[in-house]
Amino acid sequence: MSRWKDLSSGEFALLDTVFWSTGLSRDALAQRSAFSKTRANAAVAGLLERELLEEAGLQASSGGRRAGTLRLHRGLGVLLGADLGATGLRVGVLTPDLQVLARHVESADVRKGPESVLSRVRALMRQLLTEAGLTPRDVIGIGMGVPGPVNFEGGQLVNPPLMPEWDSYSIREDMKADFEAPVFVDNDVNIMALGELWRMQRTLQNFLVIKVGTGIGCGIVCQGQVYRGATGSAGDVGHICVDPAGPRCHCGNLGCVEVMAAGPAIARMAREAVEAGQSVLLAETLAATGTILPEDVARAVRAGDTAANAIVQRAGSLIGQMLASVVNFFNPSHVFFGGSMMRIGPLFLASLRQSIYQRSLALSTRQLEIQVTPLGEQAGLIGASVLAMQETLRMNGAAR
Amino acid sequence: MSRWKDLSSGEFALLDTVFWSTGLSRDALAQRSAFSKTRANAAVAGLLERELLEEAGLQASSGGRRAGTLRLHRGLGVLLGADLGATGLRVGVLTPDLQVLARHVESADVRKGPESVLSRVRALMRQLLTEAGLTPRDVIGIGMGVPGPVNFEGGQLVNPPLMPEWDSYSIREDMKADFEAPVFVDNDVNIMALGELWRMQRTLQNFLVIKVGTGIGCGIVCQGQVYRGATGSAGDVGHICVDPAGPRCHCGNLGCVEVMAAGPAIARMAREAVEAGQSVLLAETLAATGTILPEDVARAVRAGDTAANAIVQRAGSLIGQMLASVVNFFNPSHVFFGGSMMRIGPLFLASLRQSIYQRSLALSTRQLEIQVTPLGEQAGLIGASVLAMQETLRMNGAAR
């Protein structure tokens, strides 16, 4: 940590540029920085000397000569990332240039409350560090995504509907039991958006990431930045009404897209299909395991089950109907889908696509790309680590 | 124009800061600029000397001592602003600090096509200049708002549903018949948003302006900038579906909020009320004039007509239903309503408010303010002139 004690704000900006431009050559870096080429080269030399940057070998050729690339120095320490979903968690140890050194995934229930879940997260983090031959002292920043609305400054959840016990709980204080490094917390789908923004090196400026799992959320990138809204709840699309005569949601309103089309709704529709005698396959699953999980519906879809197909198409159509409004309003260049429900496969994405294209204004969809998240199920973990590195740099840079 | 030939980019940034901070004292200006106080004062002195800035008298006291304020020098020339709606136009001559020197409002029909409408706009502009003792040579920039999707770089409309003859018509070339000054064109509600952003000196960072007139549109301010979307159609909320079983819209889809709740829909519902024998007042209007205009419904509401009240509440409820989704997604701090339909009065705003608050997630509305546009019917004209000044400065600054 002491290595960045005497840096200027310009040098911090340069570190930030390197972080957001993995694989960039020195020449390209000079162009992206606010410095002249001569000054940028001098600053880079100084940062290499102080072991804040290091050479990262040769850049893949793109026609011209091969140029040496730069990255944040791995001797700076490591980042810890945690991606908490409603029913699972993913923890990892990453280098400052976001190579994953160790990671672990397991199911979890956030409703067990913050003490229980965070104590497990801390234990896993310590264990992964040990496996990598590291200690908590090597950690320079911790980033965490959580499935609910977050007060970003305070690092706390605010009235999270899925996990009421977490309301205003100090995640930062809790993490201090094991780690001294600064802790940054954001909504789970905001960090997915941040992860994708980093992966694309900010080449896309206006896009959405939709997570479909136990709930439905949306991360918004606007003009090259993650947009959190006036009070931090931007992207809370799960409670957009798609049917005023629909079932009551846990939020109190009727016909929210989340209660009609997210994971639990898909499982509920599957149980109804079994009761109506529409699916032998799903009936067998229910008989064998006593329940039907969203994964079972996904498996039935892949096995060609007609009832399961209809359920997935209905869910995709409802989510697409909600997104058509959002696309008309926001006119993004890309909509990326992630979250556990995307494991259902191509049929689900196809229904989402069809519904959005059908109901959006032609102008908004003329160049719209609809895809699964390029980082896949890693998006949250990578995003949490981007958050950790970006905010750690910002904190040190702002303290100049 | 020649006065700003030898300015540095820093000096242009300072002019831009003064423009966006009307009434700012020199001390406050130095704080907002990227310069140190000493350098800012020196730069200001130079700009005063070259008659690019001028003293604007004393700032209203806010407890401390009165400080001299600055503004763009009125000797620079004037701006021309034009706010074209589907059924009316507003043209004005303004000083560089946006004082209106002369203005004119009249009804117009954009469907008559660009040659006819723009030739009238040019004639009005020449006439207003003459009245103010000025000539086209005094004009430094022209801003125009038009009721359809705009390619901002090209200054052209793109597939405008209300005015197909304007598609790709070069408004810039047309204006050259009378004026040499640069011409900037944007969507009518984007310029309203820009006008309000200027009026508030960027103190609000994330807000929406909704125009309800012949159509329904939305201007988006995100992180202190007007947001136009990936392909320029952001805010195209008029074609969000509020009833899949609703009537067909001119865009081809069913149940768009515009076809169900904008001005023409309000007039149509009024004719239906007359046919159903529900309103003596509206029946009298129809008998007397042969038609019912949205203004007639507004008058009937103010006279306490029950059927007119119900119509306005239905329109407000549908628009509010659409906006509830938008508010959940975008989490703005403020939603401002403008456009001719707001003349209906407080009942319409009350229905809009009620519908938004009822259907949005509590988190998004906890601090949400819903009001009419503070600049009222001037918002478009002011916004067009902000566009003219901002882009003229940017163009000259970027040419350094």
PDB file of C-alpha atoms in Angstrom, chain A residues 19-22 97-99 193-202 375 382 386:
ATOM      1  CA  PHE A  19      -6.532  -0.595 -15.483  1.00  0.00           C
ATOM      2  CA  TRP A  20      -9.349   0.238 -17.922  1.00  0.00           C
ATOM      3  CA  SER A  21      -7.210  -0.589 -20.972  1.00  0.00           C
ATOM      4  CA  THR A  22      -5.764  -4.048 -20.347  1.00  0.00           C
ATOM      5  CA  ASP A  97      -5.382  -6.790 -13.736  1.00  0.00           C
ATOM      6  CA  LEU A  98      -8.282  -9.148 -12.946  1.00  0.00           C
ATOM      7  CA  GLN A  99      -6.758 -12.556 -13.552  1.00  0.00           C
ATOM      8  CA  ALA A 193     -22.676  -4.013 -15.921  1.00  0.00           C
ATOM      9  CA  LEU A 194     -19.386  -2.682 -14.525  1.00  0.00           C
ATOM     10  CA  GLY A 195     -17.684  -5.999 -15.336  1.00  0.00           C
ATOM     11  CA  GLU A 196     -18.895  -5.901 -18.940  1.00  0.00           C
ATOM     12  CA  LEU A 197     -17.929  -2.221 -19.260  1.00  0.00           C
ATOM     13  CA  TRP A 198     -14.381  -3.123 -18.141  1.00  0.00           C
ATOM     14  CA  ARG A 199     -14.199  -6.146 -20.429  1.00  0.00           C
ATOM     15  CA  MET A 200     -15.124  -3.942 -23.398  1.00  0.00           C
ATOM     16  CA  GLN A 201     -12.731  -1.203 -22.244  1.00  0.00           C
ATOM     17  CA  ARG A 202     -15.582   1.319 -22.369  1.00  0.00           C
ATOM     18  CA  LEU A 375     -18.565 -12.651 -19.381  1.00  0.00           C
ATOM     19  CA  ILE A 382     -15.268  -9.728 -12.394  1.00  0.00           C
ATOM     20  CA  VAL A 386     -13.441  -3.980 -11.039  1.00  0.00           C
TER      21      VAL A 386
END
